[in-house]
Amino acid sequence: MPLLKSAGLSAAAIFGGVLITATVLAQQPPHAPANEVNSDGHNDPVPPRQAWSFAGPFGKFDQAQLQRGFKIYREVCSNCHSMELVAFRNLADPGGPGFSEGQVKALAADYKVKDGPNESGEMFERPGRPSDHIPWNFPNDNAARAANGGALPPDMSVLAKARGFSRGFPWFIIDAFIQYQEKGADYIVGILNGYKDPPPPSVQLQPGQYYNEYMPGHRLAMPKPLNDGQVDYPDGTPTTVQQYSKDIAAFLSWTAEPKLEERKRTGLRVMVFLILFAGLLYYTKKKVWAEVVH
Amino acid sequence: MTGHSTYVPKSALARWFESRLPIMGLVHSSFIAYPTPKNLNYWWTFGGIASFMLAAQIVTGVVLAMHYTPEVTMAFDSVEKIMRDVNFGWLMRYAHANGASMFFVAVYIHIFRSLYYGSYKAPREVLWILGVIIFLLMMATAFMGYVLPWGQMSFWGAKVITSLFSAIPFVGDAITIWLWGGYSVDNPTLNRFYSLHYLLPFMIAGVVVLHVWALHVSGQNNPTGVEVKSVPKDTVPFTPYATVKDAFGMVCFFILFAWFVFYVPGILGDADNYIRANPLVTPAHIVPEWYFLPFYAILRAIPSKLGGVIAMFSSIAIFLFLPWLDTSRVRSARYRPVFKIFFWVFVATGIGLGYLGSQPPEGGFVIAARILTAYYFLHLLVIIPLLGLFERPRPLPASIADSVLASRASVGARVAAE
Ligand code: HEM
């Protein structure tokens, strides 16, 4: 009997040992010198966590910040990146940047949109309408590649949800409970602030590649898009890369998750209801079972 | 088990109907009068929770299907349209995506409950086997559902898993091409996965009916593992006792579910699935959803492709034989001191394999996955059969009522002593 029991306990101990050894071994891949690129980005630094107005259970977007972010998108990023899933009218939706209908109409009319064919069978250009999706600078992917040294700038609509990073064990469990769901935004801020020129000597770059701290593999085909003072802020907000990057990342978080405010608001009501309901059921259950010995 | 089931139709119409289709009597005997062991703990709520999650998946799924387009150039956009333009579409989509995870959470707890309390043993073998079949169908359904949004992970996950069939000798390639409906994962694959993803949940619902039917023949197991000896002494009627207790347990589970849906809806998913599927760009890591990770680790632990596939499928198929692999006549781990330790080691093995499945297959991770895979099979094929022969169980209580009274008495004695 005690023999079997100690067999069980040793199985437990061996199991623990295996896991710990494996984790330690795997943290240091044998043939990747520090700082060198490895295929899966094990040693990549984790972008610092930022404070976001839209984080947490009561989070809401900061309208002024979304409007500044849109300005950066329009003046800088849209030169290369598309925004296929967002229509002009969305800019006036509740829970968004809060442009007025008039502003959206005027804004849309600033863009040329391809339409047609008309009665004579010709395609033509017309001023944009609020229902149009934001058009792209390039007619197709290959044109964008050709202008960017062969690299395709990804569509930005859901970019903030399409990027992330691993914080490793045990954070991937803890993050669910501390509601750390803004990794995409932190990553974008990281990328925009992560350029280093010249790169560390251990990294060889091809022409058209730039060194970036936070890019997995550190090689990025996007030249540093933002510099201090590049975009005007009429409201006196500091015109620094740090500020720009937070504003554009907030804007991209909204384009990726336009129903975030509605979701969190609904969530609060559901939670309050469920907790009250659980409380009532708990006392009902106690009452019902009171005279049963169990 | 027949207990105090005596449905008496109250109106003339009910009597008329009952003598033609006795469905009210069935409901009455299954959910009202059904005798439930009075010592059940909250681990017994997870069967009900799993049934609820199945219903929730069907309801949200049917609504999603009204707006979803199964075509490779439109699938991704149609899901985004649901998120952006359909009223409460975000809620349906997030409830469905996280609901799949919650369904697996409930079913895993339900399975480990059965393992701990020996619920798979005679006379519940058929009940158990039906459960394993439900689990397999769920895995197939969730796998095909994950392909539908047609993101990078949808595409590459489908590619990796369907390619496994090519490991079958001689006919493997032909089978894979037949599954794909072409020479790679493409539009025909998406269409058939959509069709099957809609069909399988209803097959699961059918097997759930059989599962519950079998349950109502043998009756529920309970934490002592001792069968009900006397209905009046050992059990309480399902309603109100189990109904209100299960309702409380379920609402607590909904709080967890709501937490994920409303506050961290994307945390269980993979960021890569918000990138459109691209057959020309392979993601750095192809990782399945968390509920497949232990099996994915077993698949990759074996150095040969065919061997990996066989190991992965047998890691689940073994459970079909568990009632006969376990030689112990005692059901509950409460009275099996050594089994109890091995049970927890097995739970840790499962979690460890899950972790390893999420890591790249290199260096120490591979070695650890091999050791844990070996241990996984050792537990089921060697330790479980031998334990029943060598372990000396603790004395069993004479009945459920006795065990309840004994634990009451020991609590009383402790209170008195203080
Ligand atoms: C056993 C029950 C079910 C499970 C476990 C399940 C699981 C899943 C999963 C994991 C996804 C991918 C979610 C995502 O990442 O976006 C999905 C998508 C989908 N499912 Fe299901 N599902 C079930 C039942 C159903 C039913 C009954 C229907 C239809 C009647 C359905 C319709 C859909 C549709 C249209 C999608 C694509 C939309 C989307 O990706 O959100 N599902 N399902």
GROMACS .gro file of N, CA and C in nm, chain A residues 29-131:
model
  309
   29PRO      N    1   1.655   2.842  -2.688
   29PRO     CA    2   1.679   2.753  -2.802
   29PRO      C    3   1.829   2.740  -2.822
   30PRO      N    4   1.878   2.619  -2.847
   30PRO     CA    5   2.021   2.592  -2.845
   30PRO      C    6   2.104   2.676  -2.942
   31HIS      N    7   2.054   2.696  -3.066
   31HIS     CA    8   2.144   2.763  -3.161
   31HIS      C    9   2.103   2.904  -3.197
   32ALA      N   10   2.040   2.975  -3.109
   32ALA     CA   11   2.009   3.114  -3.140
   32ALA      C   12   2.084   3.204  -3.043
   33PRO      N   13   2.194   3.268  -3.090
   33PRO     CA   14   2.263   3.361  -3.001
   33PRO      C   15   2.169   3.475  -2.963
   34ALA      N   16   2.192   3.533  -2.846
   34ALA     CA   17   2.104   3.639  -2.799
   34ALA      C   18   2.089   3.745  -2.907
   35ASN      N   19   1.970   3.801  -2.920
   35ASN     CA   20   1.947   3.910  -3.013
   35ASN      C   21   1.933   3.865  -3.158
   36GLU      N   22   1.978   3.742  -3.188
   36GLU     CA   23   1.965   3.697  -3.326
   36GLU      C   24   1.819   3.660  -3.350
   37VAL      N   25   1.783   3.667  -3.475
   37VAL     CA   26   1.646   3.641  -3.513
   37VAL      C   27   1.622   3.491  -3.508
   38ASN      N   28   1.512   3.448  -3.451
   38ASN     CA   29   1.475   3.309  -3.473
   38ASN      C   30   1.335   3.305  -3.530
   39SER      N   31   1.309   3.196  -3.597
   39SER     CA   32   1.191   3.189  -3.683
   39SER      C   33   1.063   3.229  -3.611
   40ASP      N   34   1.053   3.193  -3.483
   40ASP     CA   35   0.924   3.216  -3.421
   40ASP      C   36   0.927   3.333  -3.324
   41GLY      N   37   1.037   3.404  -3.321
   41GLY     CA   38   1.038   3.525  -3.241
   41GLY      C   39   1.036   3.501  -3.091
   42HIS      N   40   1.099   3.392  -3.044
   42HIS     CA   41   1.105   3.365  -2.902
   42HIS      C   42   1.164   3.477  -2.819
   43ASN      N   43   1.274   3.534  -2.869
   43ASN     CA   44   1.346   3.630  -2.787
   43ASN      C   45   1.300   3.773  -2.812
   44ASP      N   46   1.193   3.789  -2.889
   44ASP     CA   47   1.149   3.924  -2.917
   44ASP      C   48   1.102   3.991  -2.790
   45PRO      N   49   1.142   4.118  -2.771
   45PRO     CA   50   1.094   4.188  -2.653
   45PRO      C   51   0.944   4.211  -2.661
   46VAL      N   52   0.880   4.214  -2.546
   46VAL     CA   53   0.736   4.235  -2.541
   46VAL      C   54   0.710   4.385  -2.535
   47PRO      N   55   0.623   4.440  -2.623
   47PRO     CA   56   0.598   4.584  -2.620
   47PRO      C   57   0.541   4.627  -2.484
   48PRO      N   58   0.580   4.744  -2.436
   48PRO     CA   59   0.530   4.787  -2.306
   48PRO      C   60   0.378   4.807  -2.307
   49ARG      N   61   0.317   4.784  -2.192
   49ARG     CA   62   0.172   4.797  -2.182
   49ARG      C   63   0.137   4.944  -2.164
   50GLN      N   64   0.040   4.992  -2.243
   50GLN     CA   65  -0.003   5.132  -2.236
   50GLN      C   66  -0.134   5.143  -2.159
   51ALA      N   67  -0.163   5.265  -2.111
   51ALA     CA   68  -0.293   5.288  -2.047
   51ALA      C   69  -0.391   5.331  -2.157
   52TRP      N   70  -0.506   5.261  -2.167
   52TRP     CA   71  -0.603   5.293  -2.271
   52TRP      C   72  -0.736   5.330  -2.207
   53SER      N   73  -0.801   5.432  -2.261
   53SER     CA   74  -0.931   5.472  -2.205
   53SER      C   75  -1.035   5.363  -2.229
   54PHE      N   76  -1.013   5.280  -2.332
   54PHE     CA   77  -1.114   5.180  -2.367
   54PHE      C   78  -1.086   5.044  -2.304
   55ALA      N   79  -0.986   5.037  -2.215
   55ALA     CA   80  -0.956   4.910  -2.147
   55ALA      C   81  -1.051   4.893  -2.027
   56GLY      N   82  -1.060   4.771  -1.979
   56GLY     CA   83  -1.135   4.744  -1.857
   56GLY      C   84  -1.285   4.740  -1.878
   57PRO      N   85  -1.359   4.697  -1.772
   57PRO     CA   86  -1.503   4.674  -1.789
   57PRO      C   87  -1.584   4.801  -1.818
   58PHE      N   88  -1.533   4.919  -1.784
   58PHE     CA   89  -1.609   5.041  -1.808
   58PHE      C   90  -1.549   5.122  -1.922
   59GLY      N   91  -1.458   5.060  -1.998
   59GLY     CA   92  -1.382   5.133  -2.098
   59GLY      C   93  -1.468   5.200  -2.205
   60LYS      N   94  -1.424   5.320  -2.246
   60LYS     CA   95  -1.490   5.394  -2.355
   60LYS      C   96  -1.381   5.458  -2.438
   61PHE      N   97  -1.408   5.473  -2.568
   61PHE     CA   98  -1.311   5.543  -2.651
   61PHE      C   99  -1.311   5.691  -2.616
   62ASP      N  100  -1.194   5.755  -2.634
   62ASP     CA  101  -1.181   5.898  -2.614
   62ASP      C  102  -1.202   5.961  -2.752
   63GLN      N  103  -1.317   6.030  -2.768
   63GLN     CA  104  -1.353   6.080  -2.902
   63GLN      C  105  -1.246   6.168  -2.965
   64ALA      N  106  -1.190   6.258  -2.882
   64ALA     CA  107  -1.088   6.348  -2.937
   64ALA      C  108  -0.968   6.268  -2.985
   65GLN      N  109  -0.935   6.162  -2.909
   65GLN     CA  110  -0.822   6.078  -2.950
   65GLN      C  111  -0.851   6.005  -3.081
   66LEU      N  112  -0.976   5.955  -3.096
   66LEU     CA  113  -1.010   5.887  -3.222
   66LEU      C  114  -1.004   5.985  -3.339
   67GLN      N  115  -1.046   6.109  -3.315
   67GLN     CA  116  -1.041   6.206  -3.425
   67GLN      C  117  -0.896   6.238  -3.463
   68ARG      N  118  -0.809   6.250  -3.363
   68ARG     CA  119  -0.666   6.271  -3.394
   68ARG      C  120  -0.611   6.149  -3.468
   69GLY      N  121  -0.652   6.030  -3.421
   69GLY     CA  122  -0.605   5.908  -3.486
   69GLY      C  123  -0.648   5.901  -3.631
   70PHE      N  124  -0.772   5.942  -3.657
   70PHE     CA  125  -0.820   5.942  -3.795
   70PHE      C  126  -0.737   6.038  -3.880
   71LYS      N  127  -0.701   6.154  -3.822
   71LYS     CA  128  -0.620   6.252  -3.894
   71LYS      C  129  -0.485   6.189  -3.934
   72ILE      N  130  -0.427   6.113  -3.842
   72ILE     CA  131  -0.299   6.048  -3.873
   72ILE      C  132  -0.318   5.943  -3.982
   73TYR      N  133  -0.428   5.867  -3.968
   73TYR     CA  134  -0.453   5.766  -4.072
   73TYR      C  135  -0.463   5.835  -4.207
   74ARG      N  136  -0.541   5.943  -4.210
   74ARG     CA  137  -0.569   6.007  -4.336
   74ARG      C  138  -0.444   6.070  -4.397
   75GLU      N  139  -0.364   6.134  -4.310
   75GLU     CA  140  -0.249   6.207  -4.364
   75GLU      C  141  -0.127   6.119  -4.386
   76VAL      N  142  -0.114   6.010  -4.308
   76VAL     CA  143   0.009   5.931  -4.318
   76VAL      C  144  -0.019   5.787  -4.365
   77CYS      N  145  -0.083   5.709  -4.280
   77CYS     CA  146  -0.091   5.565  -4.306
   77CYS      C  147  -0.166   5.534  -4.435
   78SER      N  148  -0.268   5.615  -4.468
   78SER     CA  149  -0.352   5.583  -4.583
   78SER      C  150  -0.275   5.595  -4.714
   79ASN      N  151  -0.154   5.657  -4.708
   79ASN     CA  152  -0.071   5.658  -4.828
   79ASN      C  153  -0.036   5.518  -4.873
   80CYS      N  154  -0.033   5.426  -4.781
   80CYS     CA  155   0.003   5.289  -4.817
   80CYS      C  156  -0.104   5.186  -4.778
   81HIS      N  157  -0.166   5.205  -4.659
   81HIS     CA  158  -0.255   5.102  -4.605
   81HIS      C  159  -0.401   5.127  -4.643
   82SER      N  160  -0.475   5.020  -4.674
   82SER     CA  161  -0.618   5.031  -4.704
   82SER      C  162  -0.700   5.019  -4.576
   83MET      N  163  -0.831   5.045  -4.589
   83MET     CA  164  -0.923   5.040  -4.474
   83MET      C  165  -1.057   4.988  -4.526
   84GLU      N  166  -1.053   4.868  -4.585
   84GLU     CA  167  -1.166   4.817  -4.664
   84GLU      C  168  -1.299   4.807  -4.592
   85LEU      N  169  -1.295   4.773  -4.461
   85LEU     CA  170  -1.421   4.739  -4.394
   85LEU      C  171  -1.492   4.859  -4.334
   86VAL      N  172  -1.430   4.977  -4.343
   86VAL     CA  173  -1.488   5.093  -4.277
   86VAL      C  174  -1.548   5.188  -4.382
   87ALA      N  175  -1.677   5.224  -4.360
   87ALA     CA  176  -1.743   5.321  -4.448
   87ALA      C  177  -1.734   5.459  -4.384
   88PHE      N  178  -1.742   5.564  -4.466
   88PHE     CA  179  -1.739   5.701  -4.411
   88PHE      C  180  -1.846   5.719  -4.304
   89ARG      N  181  -1.964   5.663  -4.332
   89ARG     CA  182  -2.075   5.683  -4.238
   89ARG      C  183  -2.041   5.630  -4.097
   90ASN      N  184  -1.954   5.527  -4.091
   90ASN     CA  185  -1.918   5.471  -3.960
   90ASN      C  186  -1.852   5.577  -3.871
   91LEU      N  187  -1.789   5.678  -3.934
   91LEU     CA  188  -1.720   5.779  -3.854
   91LEU      C  189  -1.817   5.862  -3.771
   92ALA      N  190  -1.948   5.853  -3.804
   92ALA     CA  191  -2.049   5.925  -3.726
   92ALA      C  192  -2.128   5.830  -3.636
   93ASP      N  193  -2.093   5.700  -3.636
   93ASP     CA  194  -2.168   5.603  -3.554
   93ASP      C  195  -2.146   5.628  -3.405
   94PRO      N  196  -2.247   5.593  -3.323
   94PRO     CA  197  -2.226   5.604  -3.178
   94PRO      C  198  -2.111   5.513  -3.134
   95GLY      N  199  -2.035   5.557  -3.034
   95GLY     CA  200  -1.923   5.477  -2.987
   95GLY      C  201  -1.801   5.489  -3.074
   96GLY      N  202  -1.802   5.588  -3.167
   96GLY     CA  203  -1.686   5.608  -3.255
   96GLY      C  204  -1.626   5.746  -3.237
   97PRO      N  205  -1.559   5.798  -3.341
   97PRO     CA  206  -1.494   5.928  -3.329
   97PRO      C  207  -1.593   6.044  -3.314
   98GLY      N  208  -1.723   6.021  -3.343
   98GLY     CA  209  -1.823   6.123  -3.318
   98GLY      C  210  -1.820   6.241  -3.414
   99PHE      N  211  -1.782   6.217  -3.540
   99PHE     CA  212  -1.798   6.324  -3.639
   99PHE      C  213  -1.947   6.346  -3.663
  100SER      N  214  -1.984   6.470  -3.704
  100SER     CA  215  -2.125   6.495  -3.733
  100SER      C  216  -2.156   6.446  -3.875
  101GLU      N  217  -2.284   6.431  -3.904
  101GLU     CA  218  -2.323   6.385  -4.038
  101GLU      C  219  -2.270   6.479  -4.145
  102GLY      N  220  -2.277   6.609  -4.115
  102GLY     CA  221  -2.228   6.710  -4.210
  102GLY      C  222  -2.079   6.692  -4.237
  103GLN      N  223  -2.003   6.674  -4.128
  103GLN     CA  224  -1.859   6.656  -4.143
  103GLN      C  225  -1.828   6.533  -4.229
  104VAL      N  226  -1.906   6.424  -4.204
  104VAL     CA  227  -1.882   6.300  -4.279
  104VAL      C  228  -1.911   6.321  -4.427
  105LYS      N  229  -2.020   6.393  -4.455
  105LYS     CA  230  -2.057   6.418  -4.595
  105LYS      C  231  -1.946   6.496  -4.666
  106ALA      N  232  -1.899   6.601  -4.599
  106ALA     CA  233  -1.794   6.685  -4.658
  106ALA      C  234  -1.666   6.604  -4.678
  107LEU      N  235  -1.636   6.523  -4.577
  107LEU     CA  236  -1.515   6.442  -4.582
  107LEU      C  237  -1.520   6.344  -4.699
  108ALA      N  238  -1.635   6.274  -4.709
  108ALA     CA  239  -1.649   6.174  -4.816
  108ALA      C  240  -1.635   6.241  -4.952
  109ALA      N  241  -1.692   6.362  -4.964
  109ALA     CA  242  -1.690   6.430  -5.093
  109ALA      C  243  -1.549   6.469  -5.135
  110ASP      N  244  -1.454   6.474  -5.037
  110ASP     CA  245  -1.315   6.502  -5.069
  110ASP      C  246  -1.247   6.389  -5.144
  111TYR      N  247  -1.305   6.269  -5.136
  111TYR     CA  248  -1.243   6.152  -5.200
  111TYR      C  249  -1.305   6.128  -5.336
  112LYS      N  250  -1.225   6.072  -5.424
  112LYS     CA  251  -1.278   6.029  -5.554
  112LYS      C  252  -1.305   5.880  -5.546
  113VAL      N  253  -1.426   5.839  -5.587
  113VAL     CA  254  -1.462   5.698  -5.580
  113VAL      C  255  -1.493   5.649  -5.720
  114LYS      N  256  -1.442   5.530  -5.752
  114LYS     CA  257  -1.467   5.472  -5.884
  114LYS      C  258  -1.606   5.410  -5.884
  115ASP      N  259  -1.684   5.436  -5.990
  115ASP     CA  260  -1.820   5.382  -5.997
  115ASP      C  261  -1.849   5.344  -6.141
  116GLY      N  262  -1.964   5.290  -6.164
  116GLY     CA  263  -2.000   5.257  -6.300
  116GLY      C  264  -2.034   5.111  -6.316
  117PRO      N  265  -2.060   5.064  -6.437
  117PRO     CA  266  -2.060   5.145  -6.559
  117PRO      C  267  -2.186   5.232  -6.571
  118ASN      N  268  -2.173   5.345  -6.636
  118ASN     CA  269  -2.290   5.431  -6.661
  118ASN      C  270  -2.364   5.384  -6.787
  119GLU      N  271  -2.464   5.464  -6.832
  119GLU     CA  272  -2.548   5.418  -6.944
  119GLU      C  273  -2.467   5.387  -7.069
  120SER      N  274  -2.357   5.464  -7.087
  120SER     CA  275  -2.278   5.438  -7.208
  120SER      C  276  -2.171   5.332  -7.184
  121GLY      N  277  -2.180   5.264  -7.065
  121GLY     CA  278  -2.090   5.152  -7.042
  121GLY      C  279  -1.952   5.192  -6.993
  122GLU      N  280  -1.934   5.320  -6.953
  122GLU     CA  281  -1.803   5.365  -6.908
  122GLU      C  282  -1.795   5.362  -6.755
  123MET      N  283  -1.675   5.328  -6.701
  123MET     CA  284  -1.652   5.348  -6.559
  123MET      C  285  -1.620   5.496  -6.541
  124PHE      N  286  -1.658   5.552  -6.428
  124PHE     CA  287  -1.630   5.694  -6.407
  124PHE      C  288  -1.596   5.718  -6.261
  125GLU      N  289  -1.542   5.837  -6.233
  125GLU     CA  290  -1.511   5.874  -6.095
  125GLU      C  291  -1.611   5.977  -6.049
  126ARG      N  292  -1.653   5.965  -5.924
  126ARG     CA  293  -1.745   6.063  -5.867
  126ARG      C  294  -1.700   6.093  -5.725
  127PRO      N  295  -1.749   6.204  -5.666
  127PRO     CA  296  -1.713   6.234  -5.527
  127PRO      C  297  -1.773   6.128  -5.435
  128GLY      N  298  -1.705   6.095  -5.325
  128GLY     CA  299  -1.753   5.993  -5.233
  128GLY      C  300  -1.881   6.033  -5.162
  129ARG      N  301  -1.955   5.930  -5.117
  129ARG     CA  302  -2.076   5.951  -5.035
  129ARG      C  303  -2.054   5.882  -4.901
  130PRO      N  304  -2.131   5.920  -4.798
  130PRO     CA  305  -2.110   5.857  -4.666
  130PRO      C  306  -2.120   5.705  -4.669
  131SER      N  307  -2.200   5.648  -4.761
  131SER     CA  308  -2.214   5.502  -4.762
  131SER      C  309  -2.096   5.431  -4.828
   0.00000   0.00000   0.00000
